[in-house]
Amino acid sequence: MRLKTTLTAAAAIAALTAASPALAEIRIGSSLSVTGPASFLGDPELKTLEMLVDQINAEGGINGEEVRLIHYDDAGDANRARTFATRLVEDDEVVAVIGGSTTGTTMAMVPVYQDEEIPFISLAGAVVIIDPVKEYVFKTPHTDRMACEKIFADIQARGLSKVGMISGQGGFGKSMREQCLDVVGEYGIEVVADETYGPDDADMTVQLTRIRNTEGVEAVVVAGFGQGPAIVTRNYAQLGIDLPMYQSHGVASDAFIELAGEAADGVRLPGTALLIADILPEGDPQREVVQAYKAAYEERYGQEPSTFAGYAYDAFQLLVKAIEEAGSTDPNAIRDALEATSGHVGVTGEFNMSPEDHMGLDLSAFRMLEIRDGEWVLVE
Amino acid sequence: MSELLQFLFSGLTVGAVYALVALGFTLIYNASGVVNFAQGEFVMIGGMTTVFLFDAGAPLWLACAGAIVVAMAVGYLLNKLAIEPARGASIVTLIIITIGASIFLRGVAQVVFGKSIHRYPAFSGEAPFVIGGATILPQSLWVLFGGAAIFVGLWLFLTRSITGKAVLATANNRLAASLVGVNTNAMMTLSFALSAAIGALAGVLATPITLTSFDVGVALALKGFAAAMLGGMGSPVGALIGGLLLGLIEALTAGYISSEYKDAAAFIVILVVLFVMPSGLFGRAATERV
């Protein structure tokens, strides 16, 4: 009995002494929606972060210090995200945070990081995250507003001016619809039909019939992600509507082509270079980054990384670069270095941050793609 | 005219799925008085299992049959492992158990099948039929006629067969039924397995149209429950009419008023019906014998 106690004590002491050198580590926090309704966002994002942490530690860490990822799964719940934000800052003492798979969870966490002065890189889409600029908040995905601009520019270039919109009633669809309606006037385009669908709807022929029967419609814009846009596309073909269709970057993945089937032919959407990694022309600045990331992800997980996974990749690389530049793990120094990011080529685009722009992407980060015979084709 | 026809087709397609979910509710309710909130998960299991068997190389018909067998096994286990041990507990407790089971099944599906959205090819091609200027997919007809076939089969089973009557007797008065020699436990098990099969068939037929993922069950259970309440809980005719009506109300509201109010309109109609006829359109008024 006594022997056992002694052994336990010895083990405890050993554990304590072993723990002290590990203090020289950089703790990076994250809260993502790995389960729940937004899990298709959070799941590949976490996989990417875990892969990158292993990679960087295998290469000797950042400035010689090991990186540790402290992760929580908020399941898409804004309240939980906020609790985890507080825990990350107060208990886990992280130097920076990556996360917020959705706009809702991101906005719930923002006040915590602003108050505690911890740099935070969000992986969510909506423009409200960085407009107005918040001192400690950055983000890597393009905004829904940019998607609208890219789409309308293309419609304008085709000489069309009257569009019908159909948007999801979820957060993304709602936000993108508002942004599109706000920006559409600048392109001399008019939204003549404006329909919505519920997140679980299984048939959108009714809404599409209404759009088809609206006088003068020349193109249709779909704002949403998940299964909705795929069903819209299939119903579009079922009804035999013969107008150009535009989707958002929310469906920019091969899964969309698979779900929508032949109906996807001719659909155009703004996507990232990651989607067309294999057909990026030689000399494209993103080619190397994108192909390397894609290959590494496929090797480790046996599946293709999604556009969303790419946002996590960029967030992590931006953070690593900022910590290296800052030469310290002081959150304020990291923040300053993040804001000074310039010419950083990621998988989403080229990042040029400034005190006025905490996203740092321009429209060139979006490529206008078209689906032809089940393959992505670059439209120029 | 073709516009109205298109709205009707859309409403019937969606409504048929609701009706099948409502039928599943009806069966278990009839046998046990329990509203089984895991009913939507049976639909999900039907669709998802078919996807995975099909992707694994099974012919489509075999994948569909396999999915129904899997769902029946899950229904059987649900009754054996969760409902039967809690016998004697109040109805509310049993209903809460089914909610727990639904969360559990969703979690398992997330691990087994993954989190992405899936589909498999339609049974008889994608080329739509054009009727009076409106279009309907062959798969929609599969859902409609499949639903009708199940309805007739279930109706014959419950009213014409001894076993079916035993199920009804179990529901009506468990003690009395067992006194006249009905194996009430077996009847419960049977109704769980059967309603799982109905749910799974709904999933199998509808997935090429609606697509499927691990969490489709929640919304379907809610709509199916609403349809069953509208038609009258416990009445197979009510489930059928309630489901189709719900689908039609949604489609017509979206078509003539606004897609924003589609769900709201459906629920307002249900509230009004329940206010005027508390037991639903085809439900029998509850009588208490003293």
XYZ file of C-alpha atoms in Angstrom:
670
model
C 0.000 0.000 0.000
C 2.750 2.385 1.031
C 4.696 1.548 -2.081
C 1.714 2.546 -4.181
C 1.399 5.923 -2.432
C 5.097 6.602 -2.892
C 4.876 5.725 -6.525
C 1.886 8.020 -7.023
C 3.704 10.864 -5.308
C 6.780 10.273 -7.409
C 4.701 10.257 -10.539
C 3.038 13.486 -9.518
C 6.364 15.183 -8.902
C 7.697 13.900 -12.197
C 4.642 15.257 -13.952
C 5.071 18.655 -12.317
C 8.721 18.974 -13.268
C 7.965 17.765 -16.755
C 5.271 20.392 -17.091
C 7.471 23.402 -16.445
C 9.548 23.455 -19.655
C 6.317 23.162 -21.606
C 5.416 26.653 -20.390
C 7.457 27.997 -23.250
C 4.637 27.447 -25.697
C 2.436 29.714 -27.716
C -1.206 29.137 -26.900
C -3.606 29.849 -29.720
C -7.294 29.574 -29.003
C -10.148 28.662 -31.288
C -13.887 28.245 -31.046
C -15.484 26.639 -34.088
C -18.828 25.052 -34.986
C -17.534 21.507 -35.396
C -20.898 19.956 -34.614
C -24.405 21.306 -35.115
C -26.004 22.880 -38.160
C -22.851 24.727 -39.267
C -20.605 21.689 -38.847
C -19.821 21.612 -42.561
C -17.980 24.884 -41.900
C -16.343 24.083 -38.574
C -15.300 20.522 -39.270
C -12.851 21.198 -42.142
C -11.703 24.375 -40.385
C -10.632 22.470 -37.284
C -9.005 19.760 -39.391
C -6.972 22.457 -41.132
C -5.882 24.098 -37.882
C -4.842 20.763 -36.356
C -2.877 19.887 -39.454
C -1.101 23.256 -39.496
C -0.224 23.110 -35.792
C 1.340 19.670 -36.257
C 3.178 20.917 -39.320
C 4.616 23.958 -37.629
C 5.649 22.069 -34.504
C 7.382 19.471 -36.641
C 9.357 22.328 -38.173
C 10.382 23.680 -34.765
C 7.494 25.966 -33.877
C 7.290 29.742 -34.169
C 10.551 31.486 -33.221
C 11.585 28.215 -31.570
C 8.502 27.932 -29.389
C 5.984 25.148 -29.635
C 2.436 26.045 -30.684
C -0.528 24.652 -28.787
C -4.082 24.874 -30.086
C -6.754 25.136 -27.427
C -10.017 24.356 -29.125
C -13.686 24.492 -28.130
C -16.684 23.361 -30.141
C -19.463 25.953 -29.901
C -21.846 23.878 -32.107
C -22.958 27.094 -33.812
C -24.473 28.403 -30.596
C -23.690 32.088 -29.996
C -24.093 31.844 -26.209
C -21.681 28.962 -25.978
C -19.211 30.782 -28.204
C -19.239 33.721 -25.829
C -18.632 31.486 -22.810
C -15.716 29.833 -24.575
C -14.294 33.228 -25.527
C -14.173 34.209 -21.867
C -12.669 30.864 -20.930
C -10.012 31.105 -23.643
C -8.923 34.528 -22.430
C -9.181 34.081 -18.666
C -8.387 30.405 -18.016
C -6.374 29.333 -21.016
C -4.509 32.632 -21.383
C -4.233 32.438 -25.150
C -2.306 35.076 -27.116
C -4.689 35.119 -30.062
C -7.874 33.424 -31.226
C -8.982 31.986 -34.560
C -12.601 31.191 -35.030
C -16.171 31.883 -35.165
C -17.317 29.678 -38.045
C -20.500 31.697 -38.406
C -21.274 35.374 -38.250
C -23.507 34.782 -35.215
C -20.844 33.100 -33.090
C -18.234 35.604 -34.243
C -20.267 38.645 -33.236
C -21.011 37.059 -29.847
C -17.283 36.721 -29.157
C -16.138 40.083 -30.486
C -16.877 42.123 -27.313
C -14.799 39.746 -25.172
C -11.691 40.049 -27.322
C -12.152 43.786 -27.725
C -12.318 44.255 -23.930
C -9.474 41.872 -23.168
C -7.324 43.150 -26.050
C -6.742 39.767 -27.688
C -6.345 39.629 -31.480
C -9.117 37.613 -33.113
C -9.310 36.341 -36.692
C -12.828 35.358 -37.705
C -13.664 32.779 -40.379
C -17.176 34.090 -41.025
C -18.492 35.942 -44.031
C -20.660 38.906 -43.143
C -19.333 42.399 -43.689
C -20.464 43.598 -40.227
C -17.504 41.792 -38.632
C -14.976 44.256 -40.009
C -17.164 47.209 -40.944
C -16.890 49.340 -38.870
C -13.287 48.370 -38.099
C -12.760 46.933 -34.592
C -9.276 47.245 -33.172
C -8.682 43.563 -32.378
C -10.933 41.896 -34.940
C -9.774 40.595 -38.338
C -11.241 38.167 -40.846
C -10.105 36.062 -43.797
C -13.170 35.191 -45.938
C -14.416 37.557 -48.604
C -17.589 39.331 -47.625
C -20.993 38.563 -49.075
C -20.987 42.146 -50.366
C -17.941 41.367 -52.510
C -19.706 38.304 -53.906
C -22.630 40.513 -54.918
C -20.266 42.999 -56.563
C -18.460 40.257 -58.481
C -21.767 38.756 -59.656
C -23.318 42.063 -60.699
C -20.155 43.100 -62.534
C -20.412 39.908 -64.566
C -24.126 40.398 -65.253
C -23.408 43.952 -66.350
C -20.629 42.735 -68.633
C -23.152 40.412 -70.293
C -25.334 43.433 -71.006
C -28.187 42.296 -68.755
C -29.980 44.597 -66.357
C -33.000 42.900 -64.758
C -32.462 40.081 -62.266
C -34.602 37.935 -59.999
C -33.222 36.985 -56.592
C -33.980 33.956 -54.450
C -32.346 33.861 -51.022
C -32.237 31.500 -48.053
C -33.870 32.645 -44.853
C -30.800 31.665 -42.810
C -28.168 34.160 -41.621
C -25.989 33.942 -44.714
C -28.818 34.213 -47.248
C -30.429 37.100 -45.409
C -27.201 39.046 -45.089
C -26.190 38.468 -48.697
C -29.630 39.483 -49.942
C -29.367 42.784 -48.042
C -25.858 43.450 -49.338
C -26.889 42.662 -52.909
C -29.928 44.939 -52.750
C -27.697 47.649 -51.318
C -25.009 47.431 -53.973
C -27.060 46.519 -57.050
C -27.803 50.121 -58.059
C -24.122 50.839 -58.660
C -24.174 48.409 -61.572
C -27.263 49.799 -63.250
C -29.100 46.573 -62.471
C -32.592 46.258 -61.068
C -33.910 43.439 -58.850
C -37.380 42.797 -60.253
C -38.260 39.646 -58.296
C -37.222 38.943 -54.720
C -38.081 35.506 -53.285
C -36.927 33.495 -50.264
C -36.917 29.868 -49.165
C -36.743 28.246 -45.722
C -33.617 26.424 -44.575
C -35.337 23.010 -44.713
C -37.456 23.498 -47.824
C -37.423 20.594 -50.241
C -39.039 22.208 -53.256
C -38.543 25.709 -54.674
C -40.515 25.359 -57.914
C -43.152 27.735 -56.531
C -40.710 30.581 -55.961
C -38.987 29.928 -59.281
C -42.324 29.928 -61.103
C -42.990 33.350 -59.663
C -39.591 34.587 -60.793
C -40.058 33.099 -64.269
C -43.432 34.779 -64.595
C -42.036 38.176 -63.638
C -41.851 40.454 -66.641
C -38.380 41.178 -67.987
C -36.214 38.913 -65.811
C -32.902 38.294 -67.572
C -30.858 36.447 -64.945
C -31.356 34.813 -61.546
C -29.146 35.250 -58.483
C -29.273 32.663 -55.671
C -28.007 33.588 -52.200
C -27.627 30.726 -49.771
C -25.646 27.674 -48.753
C -26.302 24.077 -47.812
C -28.813 21.960 -49.704
C -31.100 24.882 -50.648
C -29.115 26.193 -53.635
C -28.708 22.656 -54.997
C -32.478 22.123 -54.881
C -33.051 25.533 -56.491
C -30.704 24.535 -59.308
C -32.482 21.205 -59.854
C -35.913 22.873 -59.822
C -34.599 25.456 -62.295
C -33.810 22.672 -64.739
C -37.114 20.927 -64.001
C -39.020 24.078 -64.930
C -36.855 24.505 -68.005
C -35.926 28.093 -67.179
C -33.448 29.260 -69.773
C -31.774 32.264 -68.105
C -28.231 32.629 -66.752
C -28.068 31.561 -63.092
C -25.625 32.911 -60.530
C -24.850 31.272 -57.193
C -22.762 32.583 -54.305
C -19.391 31.467 -52.935
C -21.492 29.685 -50.287
C -21.825 26.722 -52.643
C -18.323 26.884 -54.096
C -17.389 23.233 -53.696
C -17.439 20.054 -55.738
C -20.228 18.800 -53.501
C -22.528 21.342 -55.156
C -21.891 19.886 -58.604
C -22.522 16.416 -57.232
C -25.814 17.421 -55.572
C -27.163 19.538 -58.405
C -26.094 17.075 -61.081
C -26.522 17.992 -64.735
C -28.717 20.909 -63.723
C -25.576 22.715 -62.549
C -24.342 23.128 -66.117
C -23.951 26.787 -66.967
C -24.219 28.044 -63.389
C -21.766 30.833 -62.629
C -20.379 31.745 -59.227
C -17.548 33.676 -57.619
C -15.118 31.204 -56.054
C -11.573 31.032 -54.754
C -8.422 29.812 -56.400
C -8.569 26.740 -54.150
C -11.519 25.415 -56.111
C -9.611 25.409 -59.356
C -6.190 24.579 -57.909
C -5.516 22.036 -60.639
C -6.287 24.364 -63.521
C -4.660 27.546 -62.180
C -2.400 28.894 -64.921
C 1.390 28.758 -64.461
C 2.599 31.992 -62.956
C -0.558 32.627 -60.985
C 0.697 34.001 -57.654
C -1.604 31.722 -55.644
C -0.847 28.540 -57.554
C 1.922 27.261 -55.302
C 0.220 28.032 -51.974
C -3.083 26.574 -53.054
C -1.680 23.377 -54.506
C 0.588 22.744 -51.514
C -2.273 23.177 -49.042
C -4.617 21.014 -51.062
C -2.076 18.224 -51.374
C -1.234 18.261 -47.660
C -4.905 18.210 -46.641
C -5.759 15.394 -49.018
C -2.828 13.340 -47.833
C -3.840 13.666 -44.200
C -7.625 13.420 -44.395
C -8.267 11.652 -47.685
C -10.696 14.317 -48.862
C -10.542 17.686 -50.579
C -10.357 20.812 -48.431
C -13.395 23.076 -48.811
C -13.355 26.810 -49.402
C -14.142 27.235 -45.695
C -11.123 25.150 -44.716
C -9.072 27.586 -46.782
C -10.238 30.478 -44.588
C -8.808 28.690 -41.544
C -5.562 28.068 -43.401
C -5.188 31.758 -44.161
C -6.088 32.807 -40.617
C -3.449 30.530 -39.150
C -0.727 31.561 -41.592
C -1.480 35.257 -41.063
C -1.216 34.729 -37.331
C 2.044 32.788 -37.544
C 3.520 35.487 -39.735
C 2.375 38.199 -37.346
C 3.898 36.442 -34.322
C 7.164 35.999 -36.207
C 7.214 39.636 -37.285
C 6.305 40.851 -33.813
C 9.067 38.706 -32.351
C 7.002 38.349 -29.200
C 3.817 36.767 -27.973
C 2.405 39.977 -26.549
C -1.171 40.205 -27.891
C -0.821 43.896 -28.684
C 2.382 43.362 -30.632
C 0.683 40.532 -32.563
C -2.266 42.785 -33.312
C -0.013 45.542 -34.657
C 1.851 43.057 -36.849
C -1.427 41.628 -38.180
C -2.631 45.061 -39.130
C 0.629 45.679 -40.978
C 0.237 42.547 -43.133
C 0.942 43.330 -46.744
C 1.376 41.253 -49.855
C 0.628 37.987 -48.036
C -0.479 35.419 -50.590
C -2.939 32.941 -49.098
C -5.318 30.409 -50.566
C -8.210 32.892 -50.474
C -6.321 35.758 -52.086
C -3.643 38.361 -51.460
C -4.004 40.037 -48.052
C -3.129 43.711 -47.593
C -4.346 44.863 -44.195
C -4.408 48.430 -42.948
C -5.868 50.327 -39.989
C -8.952 50.920 -42.149
C -9.193 47.387 -43.581
C -9.024 44.343 -41.329
C -9.755 41.868 -44.114
C -7.350 43.078 -46.757
C -8.849 41.343 -49.791
C -10.078 42.941 -52.986
C -12.292 41.635 -55.783
C -9.309 40.014 -57.493
C -9.456 37.335 -54.786
C -12.677 36.129 -56.356
C -12.553 34.204 -59.627
C -15.705 34.063 -61.730
C -16.253 30.382 -62.410
C -18.706 28.495 -64.559
C -19.705 24.856 -64.331
C -19.427 23.096 -67.684
C -19.969 19.357 -68.009
C -19.516 18.965 -64.270
C -16.169 20.785 -64.205
C -15.119 24.235 -63.035
C -14.076 26.597 -65.801
C -12.526 30.022 -65.343
C -14.587 32.789 -66.991
C -12.619 35.825 -68.058
C -53.577 28.113 -65.022
C -50.233 26.379 -65.531
C -49.005 28.474 -62.619
C -51.651 27.077 -60.273
C -50.953 23.564 -61.520
C -47.247 24.007 -60.802
C -48.019 25.178 -57.262
C -50.286 22.155 -56.745
C -47.612 19.731 -57.974
C -45.069 21.307 -55.670
C -47.457 21.182 -52.719
C -48.409 17.549 -53.335
C -44.794 16.403 -53.623
C -43.787 17.994 -50.344
C -47.120 17.123 -48.734
C -46.744 13.427 -49.552
C -43.512 13.334 -47.555
C -45.203 15.066 -44.624
C -48.066 12.563 -44.885
C -45.707 9.598 -44.684
C -44.021 11.017 -41.583
C -47.449 11.662 -40.089
C -48.474 8.053 -40.856
C -45.474 6.848 -38.889
C -46.528 9.006 -35.951
C -50.037 7.588 -36.196
C -48.993 3.975 -35.966
C -46.951 4.318 -32.780
C -49.515 6.654 -31.291
C -52.205 4.083 -31.950
C -50.252 1.329 -30.270
C -48.931 3.199 -27.280
C -50.338 6.701 -27.016
C -46.780 7.968 -27.429
C -45.815 10.625 -29.974
C -42.500 9.332 -31.247
C -40.285 12.334 -31.942
C -37.589 10.089 -33.379
C -39.889 9.553 -36.392
C -37.925 12.106 -38.445
C -34.733 10.201 -37.735
C -36.244 7.097 -39.355
C -36.653 9.164 -42.528
C -33.032 10.270 -42.251
C -31.828 6.706 -41.646
C -33.763 5.576 -44.720
C -32.151 8.172 -46.975
C -28.654 8.050 -45.509
C -28.363 4.259 -45.423
C -29.468 4.083 -49.047
C -26.825 6.654 -49.967
C -24.098 4.683 -48.288
C -25.116 1.269 -49.556
C -25.456 2.720 -53.054
C -22.059 4.412 -52.875
C -20.601 1.146 -51.651
C -21.683 -0.428 -54.921
C -25.058 -1.997 -54.146
C -27.742 -1.726 -56.843
C -30.233 1.024 -56.017
C -33.176 -1.301 -55.248
C -31.019 -3.382 -52.913
C -29.718 -0.260 -51.177
C -33.306 0.901 -50.654
C -34.396 -2.457 -49.268
C -31.326 -2.570 -47.032
C -32.116 0.906 -45.697
C -35.630 -0.134 -44.733
C -34.314 -3.234 -42.943
C -31.753 -1.108 -41.062
C -34.441 1.380 -40.024
C -36.709 -1.445 -38.833
C -33.872 -2.790 -36.719
C -33.364 0.660 -35.223
C -37.100 0.936 -34.512
C -37.039 -2.480 -32.869
C -34.038 -1.545 -30.723
C -35.585 1.805 -29.813
C -38.600 -0.006 -28.412
C -36.601 -2.801 -26.739
C -33.891 -0.643 -25.192
C -35.641 2.634 -24.428
C -39.433 2.328 -24.390
C -40.029 -1.132 -22.943
C -37.761 -0.744 -19.898
C -39.655 2.443 -19.047
C -43.044 0.756 -19.132
C -45.347 2.110 -16.495
C -43.846 5.571 -16.815
C -46.184 8.368 -17.829
C -46.779 9.220 -21.486
C -44.869 12.473 -21.080
C -41.820 10.552 -19.827
C -42.015 8.236 -22.805
C -42.260 11.170 -25.191
C -39.182 12.720 -23.602
C -37.410 9.394 -24.091
C -38.201 9.552 -27.821
C -36.805 13.089 -27.987
C -33.651 11.808 -26.335
C -33.534 8.928 -28.798
C -33.848 11.366 -31.693
C -30.872 13.397 -30.448
C -28.899 10.201 -29.915
C -29.671 8.865 -33.414
C -28.686 12.199 -34.950
C -25.377 12.073 -33.082
C -24.673 8.514 -34.211
C -25.583 9.400 -37.802
C -23.165 12.332 -37.655
C -20.341 9.986 -36.702
C -21.267 7.099 -38.996
C -22.342 9.008 -42.105
C -20.485 12.313 -41.724
C -21.850 15.824 -41.913
C -22.239 16.499 -45.590
C -25.353 16.531 -47.741
C -26.033 13.542 -49.997
C -28.299 12.256 -52.723
C -28.581 9.356 -55.129
C -30.094 9.163 -58.624
C -33.852 9.292 -59.135
C -35.503 5.898 -59.784
C -36.800 6.666 -63.250
C -34.661 9.461 -64.605
C -34.690 13.216 -64.263
C -36.740 14.221 -67.302
C -39.844 15.975 -65.974
C -43.355 15.252 -67.246
C -45.061 18.320 -68.676
C -48.767 18.473 -67.822
C -50.777 21.527 -68.788
C -47.666 23.688 -68.925
C -46.528 22.645 -65.460
C -43.780 20.118 -64.756
C -43.507 17.265 -62.300
C -40.565 14.939 -61.761
C -41.012 11.182 -62.125
C -39.604 10.873 -58.618
C -42.476 13.018 -57.284
C -44.860 10.430 -58.688
C -42.874 7.729 -56.898
C -43.360 9.636 -53.651
C -47.076 10.210 -54.297
C -47.923 6.668 -55.396
C -45.559 5.099 -52.871
C -47.318 7.076 -50.169
C -50.734 6.007 -51.435
C -49.689 2.347 -51.523
C -48.413 2.448 -47.963
C -51.556 4.167 -46.839
C -53.814 1.525 -48.359
C -51.616 -1.262 -47.021
C -51.631 0.167 -43.535
C -55.362 0.733 -43.607
C -56.009 -2.850 -44.704
C -53.615 -4.131 -42.062
C -55.233 -2.219 -39.221
C -58.843 -2.881 -40.156
C -58.755 -6.291 -41.899
C -56.070 -8.353 -40.198
C -56.221 -9.913 -36.728
C -52.726 -8.596 -35.957
C -53.743 -5.090 -36.975
C -56.793 -5.261 -34.794
C -54.595 -6.471 -31.961
C -52.437 -3.372 -32.417
C -55.526 -1.183 -32.132
C -56.744 -3.137 -29.126
C -53.381 -2.680 -27.413
C -53.670 1.033 -27.953
C -57.205 1.195 -26.727
C -56.726 -0.681 -23.486
C -53.527 -2.491 -22.807
C -54.819 -4.470 -19.826
C -58.003 -5.560 -21.536
C -56.076 -6.529 -24.665
C -53.663 -8.697 -22.733
C -56.574 -10.306 -20.870
C -58.080 -11.478 -24.143
C -54.765 -12.966 -25.135
C -53.055 -10.221 -27.155
C -49.304 -10.194 -26.746
C -49.140 -6.457 -26.109
C -45.339 -6.334 -25.980
C -45.103 -7.889 -29.399
C -47.691 -5.429 -30.729
C -45.641 -2.503 -29.439
C -42.492 -3.906 -31.029
C -44.347 -4.493 -34.269
C -45.685 -0.962 -34.435
C -42.249 0.540 -33.780
C -40.681 -1.598 -36.504
C -43.503 -0.817 -38.933
C -43.467 2.896 -38.371
C -39.678 2.872 -38.748
C -40.197 1.123 -42.079
C -42.750 3.731 -43.185
C -40.427 6.564 -42.163
C -37.487 4.949 -43.916
C -39.547 4.440 -47.072
C -40.409 8.136 -47.041
C -36.678 8.860 -46.875
C -35.869 6.358 -49.587
C -38.460 7.773 -51.997
C -37.909 11.465 -51.298
C -34.123 11.751 -51.040
C -33.492 12.136 -54.801
C -35.702 15.264 -54.601
C -35.090 16.632 -51.132
C -31.449 15.546 -50.567
C -30.499 14.252 -47.144
C -28.079 14.889 -44.300
C -27.767 13.739 -40.694
C -30.036 16.506 -39.397
C -32.990 16.474 -41.833
C -35.070 14.559 -39.281
C -35.752 17.507 -37.000
C -37.646 19.624 -39.490
C -39.467 16.601 -40.928
C -40.603 15.421 -37.503
C -41.962 18.883 -36.780
C -43.848 19.130 -40.072
C -45.054 15.532 -39.830
C -46.260 16.125 -36.291
C -48.087 19.264 -37.388
C -49.684 17.293 -40.236
C -50.754 14.529 -37.849
C -52.272 17.067 -35.459
C -54.068 18.810 -38.303
C -55.556 15.556 -39.558
C -56.228 14.180 -36.102
C -53.618 12.233 -34.148
C -54.210 8.503 -34.481
C -56.200 8.586 -37.692
C -54.438 7.209 -40.813
C -56.832 9.131 -43.082
C -56.124 12.216 -41.024
C -52.363 11.745 -41.439
C -52.742 11.470 -45.200
C -55.063 14.449 -45.609
C -53.190 16.512 -43.002
C -49.863 15.992 -44.758
C -51.131 16.808 -48.236
C -53.064 19.807 -46.925
C -50.006 21.163 -45.143
C -47.926 20.860 -48.310
C -50.618 22.555 -50.392
C -51.093 25.413 -47.911
C -47.354 26.050 -47.958
C -47.100 25.991 -51.734
C -50.145 28.200 -52.303
C -49.058 30.723 -49.683
C -45.603 30.895 -51.242
C -47.147 31.186 -54.688
C -49.851 33.762 -54.108
C -48.801 35.697 -51.002
C -45.098 35.444 -50.192
C -42.550 32.717 -49.553
C -41.655 34.590 -46.350
C -44.994 33.664 -44.775
C -45.216 30.060 -45.978
C -44.427 28.392 -42.633
C -46.381 30.950 -40.650
C -49.500 30.441 -42.783
C -49.327 26.673 -42.340
C -49.124 26.942 -38.579
C -51.883 29.521 -38.371
C -54.214 27.176 -40.253
C -53.312 24.356 -37.858
C -53.943 26.558 -34.832
C -57.307 27.632 -36.180
C -58.330 24.037 -36.912
C -57.284 22.858 -33.470
C -59.124 25.767 -31.903
C -62.363 24.837 -33.647
C -61.869 21.059 -33.680
C -59.489 20.159 -30.845
C -59.013 16.580 -32.042
C -58.131 17.562 -35.604
C -60.011 17.070 -38.862
C -60.449 13.288 -38.635
C -59.676 12.596 -34.991
C -62.226 11.091 -32.664
C -63.126 13.229 -29.702
C -61.621 11.805 -26.556
C -64.132 10.175 -24.260
C -63.434 9.288 -20.691
C -65.292 6.333 -19.255
C -65.882 6.480 -15.511
